[in-house]
PDB file of C-alpha atoms in Angstrom:
ATOM      1  CA  ALA J  16      84.122  31.193  -5.237  1.00 34.00           C
ATOM      2  CA  ALA J  17      83.513  34.842  -4.377  1.00 37.00           C
ATOM      3  CA  ASP J  18      86.863  34.945  -2.552  1.00 38.00           C
ATOM      4  CA  LEU J  19      88.668  34.099  -5.792  1.00 34.00           C
ATOM      5  CA  LEU J  20      87.179  37.040  -7.688  1.00 36.00           C
ATOM      6  CA  PRO J  21      89.010  40.372  -7.735  1.00 38.00           C
ATOM      7  CA  THR J  22      87.381  43.317  -6.043  1.00 44.00           C
ATOM      8  CA  ALA J  23      85.784  45.645  -8.547  1.00 39.00           C
ATOM      9  CA  LEU J  24      88.262  48.280  -7.408  1.00 40.00           C
ATOM     10  CA  GLN J  25      91.079  46.436  -9.159  1.00 40.00           C
ATOM     11  CA  LEU J  26      89.283  46.964 -12.443  1.00 37.00           C
ATOM     12  CA  SER J  27      88.882  50.150 -14.436  1.00 37.00           C
ATOM     13  CA  PRO J  28      85.561  51.699 -13.303  1.00 38.00           C
ATOM     14  CA  ARG J  29      84.818  53.109 -16.742  1.00 38.00           C
ATOM     15  CA  ALA J  30      85.894  50.160 -18.878  1.00 39.00           C
ATOM     16  CA  PRO J  31      85.359  46.952 -16.841  1.00 40.00           C
ATOM     17  CA  SER J  32      86.670  43.705 -18.242  1.00 39.00           C
ATOM     18  CA  ALA J  33      84.419  40.796 -19.164  1.00 40.00           C
ATOM     19  CA  GLN J  34      85.214  39.228 -15.775  1.00 42.00           C
ATOM     20  CA  ALA J  35      84.100  42.398 -13.989  1.00 42.00           C
ATOM     21  CA  VAL J  36      80.807  42.591 -15.842  1.00 43.00           C
ATOM     22  CA  ASP J  37      79.988  39.098 -14.513  1.00 57.00           C
ATOM     23  CA  ARG J  38      79.915  40.586 -11.014  1.00 68.00           C
ATOM     24  CA  PRO J  39      76.835  42.732 -10.391  1.00 66.00           C
ATOM     25  CA  GLU J  40      78.763  44.865  -7.918  1.00 72.00           C
ATOM     26  CA  ALA J  41      81.489  45.625 -10.473  1.00 74.00           C
ATOM     27  CA  SER J  42      79.139  46.687 -13.232  1.00 74.00           C
ATOM     28  CA  SER J  43      77.030  48.625 -10.698  1.00 83.00           C
ATOM     29  CA  PHE J  44      80.083  50.520  -9.492  1.00 89.00           C
ATOM     30  CA  ALA J  45      81.069  51.291 -13.077  1.00 90.00           C
ATOM     31  CA  ALA J  46      77.598  52.785 -13.602  1.00 91.00           C
ATOM     32  CA  LEU J  47      78.035  54.829 -10.404  1.00 94.00           C
ATOM     33  CA  THR J  48      81.353  56.317 -11.533  1.00 93.00           C
ATOM     34  CA  ASP J  49      79.720  57.393 -14.787  1.00 94.00           C
ATOM     35  CA  LYS J  50      77.477  59.666 -12.679  1.00 96.00           C
ATOM     36  CA  LEU J  51      80.346  61.253 -10.755  1.00 96.00           C
ATOM     37  CA  GLY J  52      81.760  63.513 -13.447  1.00 95.00           C
ATOM     38  CA  TYR J  53      81.081  66.515 -11.223  1.00 96.00           C
ATOM     39  CA  LEU J  54      83.731  65.309  -8.720  1.00 96.00           C
ATOM     40  CA  GLY J  55      87.463  65.923  -9.062  1.00 96.00           C
ATOM     41  CA  LYS J  56      90.065  63.205  -9.630  1.00 95.00           C
ATOM     42  CA  ALA J  57      91.174  63.196  -5.997  1.00 96.00           C
ATOM     43  CA  GLU J  58      87.547  62.877  -4.872  1.00 97.00           C
ATOM     44  CA  LEU J  59      86.972  59.981  -7.284  1.00 96.00           C
ATOM     45  CA  ARG J  60      89.941  58.198  -5.729  1.00 96.00           C
ATOM     46  CA  GLN J  61      88.322  58.670  -2.319  1.00 97.00           C
ATOM     47  CA  VAL J  62      85.057  57.192  -3.605  1.00 97.00           C
ATOM     48  CA  ARG J  63      86.906  54.177  -5.001  1.00 96.00           C
ATOM     49  CA  GLU J  64      88.635  53.652  -1.649  1.00 96.00           C
ATOM     50  CA  ALA J  65      85.266  53.822   0.131  1.00 97.00           C
ATOM     51  CA  PHE J  66      83.830  51.300  -2.321  1.00 96.00           C
ATOM     52  CA  LYS J  67      86.755  48.932  -1.813  1.00 95.00           C
ATOM     53  CA  PHE J  68      86.315  49.180   1.956  1.00 95.00           C
ATOM     54  CA  ALA J  69      82.542  48.525   1.759  1.00 95.00           C
ATOM     55  CA  ASP J  70      83.002  45.729  -0.785  1.00 94.00           C
ATOM     56  CA  GLU J  71      85.365  43.902   1.557  1.00 93.00           C
ATOM     57  CA  ALA J  72      83.154  44.579   4.609  1.00 93.00           C
ATOM     58  CA  HIS J  73      80.064  43.102   2.909  1.00 93.00           C
ATOM     59  CA  LEU J  74      81.883  40.163   1.291  1.00 90.00           C
ATOM     60  CA  GLY J  75      79.717  37.048   1.604  1.00 90.00           C
ATOM     61  CA  GLN J  76      76.599  39.031   2.544  1.00 91.00           C
ATOM     62  CA  TYR J  77      73.571  38.820   0.237  1.00 91.00           C
ATOM     63  CA  ARG J  78      70.241  40.588  -0.135  1.00 90.00           C
ATOM     64  CA  ALA J  79      66.877  38.800  -0.059  1.00 88.00           C
ATOM     65  CA  SER J  80      66.942  38.865  -3.874  1.00 88.00           C
ATOM     66  CA  GLY J  81      70.159  36.825  -3.888  1.00 89.00           C
ATOM     67  CA  GLU J  82      72.299  39.715  -5.142  1.00 91.00           C
ATOM     68  CA  PRO J  83      75.562  40.575  -3.351  1.00 92.00           C
ATOM     69  CA  TYR J  84      74.702  43.036  -0.596  1.00 93.00           C
ATOM     70  CA  ILE J  85      77.165  45.646  -1.859  1.00 94.00           C
ATOM     71  CA  THR J  86      74.871  46.300  -4.830  1.00 94.00           C
ATOM     72  CA  HIS J  87      72.506  48.077  -2.410  1.00 95.00           C
ATOM     73  CA  PRO J  88      75.010  50.664  -1.092  1.00 96.00           C
ATOM     74  CA  ILE J  89      76.149  51.272  -4.668  1.00 96.00           C
ATOM     75  CA  ALA J  90      72.545  51.939  -5.715  1.00 95.00           C
ATOM     76  CA  VAL J  91      72.070  54.312  -2.760  1.00 97.00           C
ATOM     77  CA  ALA J  92      75.262  56.145  -3.705  1.00 97.00           C
ATOM     78  CA  GLY J  93      73.955  56.323  -7.283  1.00 96.00           C
ATOM     79  CA  LEU J  94      70.798  58.109  -6.122  1.00 96.00           C
ATOM     80  CA  CYS J  95      72.936  60.529  -4.114  1.00 97.00           C
ATOM     81  CA  ALA J  96      75.062  61.116  -7.217  1.00 97.00           C
ATOM     82  CA  ASP J  97      71.895  61.901  -9.198  1.00 95.00           C
ATOM     83  CA  TRP J  98      71.275  64.653  -6.628  1.00 94.00           C
ATOM     84  CA  LYS J  99      74.909  65.857  -6.998  1.00 96.00           C
ATOM     85  CA  LEU J 100      75.750  65.342  -3.324  1.00 97.00           C
ATOM     86  CA  ASP J 101      79.356  65.896  -2.298  1.00 97.00           C
ATOM     87  CA  VAL J 102      82.134  63.307  -2.009  1.00 98.00           C
ATOM     88  CA  GLN J 103      81.626  62.785   1.740  1.00 97.00           C
ATOM     89  CA  ALA J 104      77.947  61.936   1.197  1.00 97.00           C
ATOM     90  CA  ILE J 105      78.773  59.523  -1.652  1.00 98.00           C
ATOM     91  CA  MET J 106      81.371  57.779   0.510  1.00 98.00           C
ATOM     92  CA  ALA J 107      78.951  57.603   3.454  1.00 97.00           C
ATOM     93  CA  ALA J 108      76.267  56.138   1.183  1.00 97.00           C
ATOM     94  CA  LEU J 109      78.659  53.386   0.111  1.00 97.00           C
ATOM     95  CA  MET J 110      79.550  52.583   3.725  1.00 96.00           C
ATOM     96  CA  HIS J 111      76.215  53.340   5.404  1.00 94.00           C
ATOM     97  CA  ASP J 112      75.646  49.771   6.660  1.00 93.00           C
ATOM     98  CA  THR J 113      79.214  48.905   7.642  1.00 93.00           C
ATOM     99  CA  ILE J 114      78.921  49.932  11.317  1.00 90.00           C
ATOM    100  CA  GLU J 115      75.544  48.332  12.019  1.00 78.00           C
ATOM    101  CA  ASP J 116      75.833  45.171   9.918  1.00 76.00           C
ATOM    102  CA  ARG J 117      79.558  44.409   9.692  1.00 80.00           C
ATOM    103  CA  GLY J 118      81.070  45.483  13.002  1.00 82.00           C
ATOM    104  CA  VAL J 119      83.167  48.355  11.649  1.00 89.00           C
ATOM    105  CA  THR J 120      83.856  51.011  14.290  1.00 92.00           C
ATOM    106  CA  LYS J 121      83.508  54.769  14.046  1.00 94.00           C
ATOM    107  CA  PRO J 122      87.181  55.333  15.052  1.00 94.00           C
ATOM    108  CA  GLU J 123      88.218  53.030  12.204  1.00 94.00           C
ATOM    109  CA  LEU J 124      86.201  55.097   9.737  1.00 95.00           C
ATOM    110  CA  ILE J 125      87.655  58.334  11.136  1.00 96.00           C
ATOM    111  CA  GLU J 126      91.179  57.002  10.664  1.00 95.00           C
ATOM    112  CA  ARG J 127      90.531  55.732   7.124  1.00 95.00           C
ATOM    113  CA  PHE J 128      88.176  58.382   5.706  1.00 96.00           C
ATOM    114  CA  GLY J 129      88.133  61.364   8.054  1.00 96.00           C
ATOM    115  CA  ALA J 130      85.754  62.589  10.735  1.00 96.00           C
ATOM    116  CA  PRO J 131      83.109  64.251   8.489  1.00 95.00           C
ATOM    117  CA  THR J 132      82.421  61.031   6.537  1.00 96.00           C
ATOM    118  CA  ALA J 133      82.499  58.933   9.703  1.00 96.00           C
ATOM    119  CA  GLU J 134      79.972  61.279  11.345  1.00 94.00           C
ATOM    120  CA  LEU J 135      77.586  60.794   8.424  1.00 95.00           C
ATOM    121  CA  VAL J 136      77.847  56.997   8.642  1.00 95.00           C
ATOM    122  CA  ASP J 137      77.402  57.118  12.409  1.00 93.00           C
ATOM    123  CA  GLY J 138      74.356  59.373  12.024  1.00 91.00           C
ATOM    124  CA  LEU J 139      72.770  56.894   9.616  1.00 92.00           C
ATOM    125  CA  THR J 140      73.505  54.037  12.020  1.00 90.00           C
ATOM    126  CA  LYS J 141      71.725  55.867  14.851  1.00 87.00           C
ATOM    127  CA  LEU J 142      68.673  56.489  12.648  1.00 86.00           C
ATOM    128  CA  ASP J 143      68.541  52.794  11.747  1.00 81.00           C
ATOM    129  CA  LYS J 144      68.286  51.901  15.433  1.00 79.00           C
ATOM    130  CA  LEU J 145      65.004  53.801  15.761  1.00 76.00           C
ATOM    131  CA  HIS J 146      61.882  51.721  15.207  1.00 72.00           C
ATOM    132  CA  PHE J 147      58.432  53.036  14.377  1.00 72.00           C
ATOM    133  CA  SER J 148      55.690  50.816  15.762  1.00 69.00           C
ATOM    134  CA  THR J 149      52.272  52.451  15.331  1.00 65.00           C
ATOM    135  CA  ARG J 150      50.214  54.343  12.742  1.00 66.00           C
ATOM    136  CA  GLU J 151      48.895  56.855  15.296  1.00 69.00           C
ATOM    137  CA  GLU J 152      49.371  60.269  13.675  1.00 66.00           C
ATOM    138  CA  GLY J 153      50.724  62.007  16.772  1.00 66.00           C
ATOM    139  CA  GLN J 154      53.352  59.346  17.267  1.00 76.00           C
ATOM    140  CA  ALA J 155      54.271  59.420  13.587  1.00 82.00           C
ATOM    141  CA  GLU J 156      54.774  63.173  13.771  1.00 82.00           C
ATOM    142  CA  SER J 157      56.919  62.827  16.898  1.00 81.00           C
ATOM    143  CA  PHE J 158      58.976  60.141  15.207  1.00 81.00           C
ATOM    144  CA  ARG J 159      59.532  62.356  12.164  1.00 83.00           C
ATOM    145  CA  LYS J 160      60.632  65.242  14.390  1.00 82.00           C
ATOM    146  CA  MET J 161      63.002  62.948  16.271  1.00 81.00           C
ATOM    147  CA  LEU J 162      64.571  61.731  13.024  1.00 82.00           C
ATOM    148  CA  LEU J 163      65.101  65.271  11.780  1.00 81.00           C
ATOM    149  CA  ALA J 164      66.479  66.413  15.141  1.00 78.00           C
ATOM    150  CA  MET J 165      68.927  63.518  15.393  1.00 80.00           C
ATOM    151  CA  ALA J 166      70.242  64.106  11.883  1.00 77.00           C
ATOM    152  CA  ARG J 167      72.231  67.247  12.581  1.00 80.00           C
ATOM    153  CA  ASP J 168      73.513  67.167   8.998  1.00 90.00           C
ATOM    154  CA  VAL J 169      70.814  67.239   6.291  1.00 91.00           C
ATOM    155  CA  ARG J 170      72.978  64.901   4.197  1.00 95.00           C
ATOM    156  CA  VAL J 171      72.142  62.132   6.675  1.00 94.00           C
ATOM    157  CA  ILE J 172      68.447  62.529   5.862  1.00 94.00           C
ATOM    158  CA  LEU J 173      69.124  62.637   2.122  1.00 95.00           C
ATOM    159  CA  ILE J 174      71.183  59.433   2.238  1.00 96.00           C
ATOM    160  CA  LYS J 175      68.526  57.807   4.404  1.00 95.00           C
ATOM    161  CA  LEU J 176      65.820  58.736   1.881  1.00 96.00           C
ATOM    162  CA  ALA J 177      67.949  57.268  -0.918  1.00 97.00           C
ATOM    163  CA  ASP J 178      68.399  54.108   1.166  1.00 96.00           C
ATOM    164  CA  ARG J 179      64.654  53.817   1.753  1.00 96.00           C
ATOM    165  CA  LEU J 180      63.832  54.523  -1.904  1.00 97.00           C
ATOM    166  CA  HIS J 181      66.078  51.727  -3.132  1.00 96.00           C
ATOM    167  CA  ASN J 182      64.706  49.357  -0.492  1.00 95.00           C
ATOM    168  CA  MET J 183      61.173  50.147  -1.642  1.00 96.00           C
ATOM    169  CA  ARG J 184      62.114  49.610  -5.280  1.00 95.00           C
ATOM    170  CA  THR J 185      63.397  46.125  -4.398  1.00 93.00           C
ATOM    171  CA  VAL J 186      60.958  45.234  -1.598  1.00 93.00           C
ATOM    172  CA  ALA J 187      59.258  42.498  -3.644  1.00 90.00           C
ATOM    173  CA  ALA J 188      62.033  40.055  -2.708  1.00 88.00           C
ATOM    174  CA  MET J 189      61.149  40.284   1.017  1.00 90.00           C
ATOM    175  CA  GLY J 190      58.580  38.321   2.982  1.00 89.00           C
ATOM    176  CA  ALA J 191      54.985  39.593   3.128  1.00 90.00           C
ATOM    177  CA  ASP J 192      55.127  40.777   6.763  1.00 91.00           C
ATOM    178  CA  LYS J 193      58.360  42.668   6.233  1.00 90.00           C
ATOM    179  CA  ARG J 194      57.053  44.245   3.020  1.00 92.00           C
ATOM    180  CA  THR J 195      53.980  45.508   4.845  1.00 92.00           C
ATOM    181  CA  ARG J 196      55.976  46.871   7.784  1.00 91.00           C
ATOM    182  CA  ILE J 197      58.475  48.704   5.576  1.00 92.00           C
ATOM    183  CA  ALA J 198      55.748  50.095   3.316  1.00 94.00           C
ATOM    184  CA  ARG J 199      53.721  51.393   6.277  1.00 92.00           C
ATOM    185  CA  GLU J 200      56.798  52.986   7.842  1.00 91.00           C
ATOM    186  CA  THR J 201      57.685  54.562   4.494  1.00 94.00           C
ATOM    187  CA  LEU J 202      54.204  55.989   3.973  1.00 93.00           C
ATOM    188  CA  ASP J 203      53.902  57.354   7.513  1.00 91.00           C
ATOM    189  CA  ILE J 204      57.472  58.562   8.116  1.00 91.00           C
ATOM    190  CA  TYR J 205      59.772  58.877   5.125  1.00 93.00           C
ATOM    191  CA  ALA J 206      57.396  60.092   2.398  1.00 95.00           C
ATOM    192  CA  PRO J 207      56.257  63.061   4.551  1.00 93.00           C
ATOM    193  CA  ILE J 208      59.892  63.950   5.309  1.00 93.00           C
ATOM    194  CA  ALA J 209      60.679  63.974   1.578  1.00 94.00           C
ATOM    195  CA  HIS J 210      57.633  66.212   1.066  1.00 94.00           C
ATOM    196  CA  ARG J 211      58.767  68.657   3.755  1.00 91.00           C
ATOM    197  CA  LEU J 212      62.203  68.883   2.178  1.00 90.00           C
ATOM    198  CA  GLY J 213      60.645  69.724  -1.186  1.00 92.00           C
ATOM    199  CA  LEU J 214      61.775  66.453  -2.796  1.00 93.00           C
ATOM    200  CA  ASN J 215      58.557  66.045  -4.734  1.00 94.00           C
ATOM    201  CA  GLN J 216      59.648  63.275  -7.105  1.00 95.00           C
ATOM    202  CA  ILE J 217      60.946  61.110  -4.245  1.00 96.00           C
ATOM    203  CA  TYR J 218      57.839  61.875  -2.190  1.00 96.00           C
ATOM    204  CA  ARG J 219      55.550  60.722  -5.013  1.00 96.00           C
ATOM    205  CA  GLU J 220      57.531  57.562  -5.738  1.00 96.00           C
ATOM    206  CA  LEU J 221      57.687  56.557  -2.067  1.00 97.00           C
ATOM    207  CA  GLN J 222      53.927  57.046  -1.810  1.00 95.00           C
ATOM    208  CA  GLU J 223      53.276  55.069  -4.974  1.00 94.00           C
ATOM    209  CA  LEU J 224      55.515  52.140  -4.010  1.00 95.00           C
ATOM    210  CA  SER J 225      54.136  52.007  -0.467  1.00 95.00           C
ATOM    211  CA  PHE J 226      50.509  52.149  -1.605  1.00 94.00           C
ATOM    212  CA  ALA J 227      51.148  49.330  -4.096  1.00 94.00           C
ATOM    213  CA  GLN J 228      52.432  47.112  -1.266  1.00 93.00           C
ATOM    214  CA  LEU J 229      49.766  47.984   1.302  1.00 93.00           C
ATOM    215  CA  TYR J 230      46.743  48.003  -1.016  1.00 93.00           C
ATOM    216  CA  PRO J 231      47.641  45.986  -4.149  1.00 89.00           C
ATOM    217  CA  TRP J 232      44.056  45.563  -5.377  1.00 94.00           C
ATOM    218  CA  ARG J 233      43.209  49.237  -4.966  1.00 92.00           C
ATOM    219  CA  HIS J 234      46.498  50.196  -6.586  1.00 88.00           C
ATOM    220  CA  ALA J 235      45.831  47.969  -9.592  1.00 90.00           C
ATOM    221  CA  ALA J 236      42.316  49.370 -10.050  1.00 92.00           C
ATOM    222  CA  LEU J 237      43.461  52.978  -9.720  1.00 91.00           C
ATOM    223  CA  ALA J 238      46.414  52.398 -12.061  1.00 87.00           C
ATOM    224  CA  LYS J 239      44.034  51.142 -14.754  1.00 89.00           C
ATOM    225  CA  ALA J 240      41.723  54.125 -14.226  1.00 89.00           C
ATOM    226  CA  VAL J 241      44.636  56.561 -14.450  1.00 86.00           C
ATOM    227  CA  ALA J 242      45.911  54.870 -17.621  1.00 84.00           C
ATOM    228  CA  ARG J 243      42.458  55.177 -19.215  1.00 83.00           C
ATOM    229  CA  SER J 244      42.197  58.821 -18.161  1.00 83.00           C
ATOM    230  CA  ARG J 245      45.603  59.621 -19.607  1.00 80.00           C
ATOM    231  CA  GLY J 246      44.635  57.971 -22.874  1.00 75.00           C
ATOM    232  CA  THR J 247      41.472  60.075 -23.103  1.00 71.00           C
ATOM    233  CA  ARG J 248      43.370  63.300 -22.377  1.00 75.00           C
ATOM    234  CA  ARG J 249      45.967  62.424 -25.002  1.00 72.00           C
ATOM    235  CA  ASP J 250      43.230  61.949 -27.602  1.00 74.00           C
ATOM    236  CA  ILE J 251      41.673  65.314 -26.707  1.00 76.00           C
ATOM    237  CA  VAL J 252      45.028  67.124 -26.905  1.00 77.00           C
TER     238      VAL J 252
END
């Protein structure tokens, strides 16, 4: 049935038809374009081409939640748009899983979208191949340094943090073991990197989401205590 639906690219990104709204990826892409007013018309065309390419590459692939997989790259690109990253970063965010998951090659991306965008996607693919296996602080620090050293372009790290943030926001759909592994890795590796880059809001949210997965009972108790404390302070003010 999915093969019979038009790609969201064939629809107006700002005024999707009723048929487009039925597709999560179409309405998600429309929401993304609403955030891209800081880009020029030519750059918006490039973003739409990147979306079309990623949409076709991920056709038939689904997330653990049951949503079409393309909704994840769109969400990552949306976070990058919130940070006003440039057109190459937005395009790379949309295509960040195409090499690793869908067999797209770097030369193909260079030919279609240019070397700078292809380098970003390739950099993200290399980061994804690294696996963190222990909580030992020295090893965690070495792993963080390796990530930062491998990402010669800071945009790679920013896209990776957006990718991890969206994964953490939707981690509930995954199995218990995978949730724990991703949360631990996020707390030990990615939250500290966000902190070092001065991304305080992302740092706090990654910590909060990870803590909620690793220690749900403690998180619930602390959340109630914080809510009570805030209520008391509000009354005093």
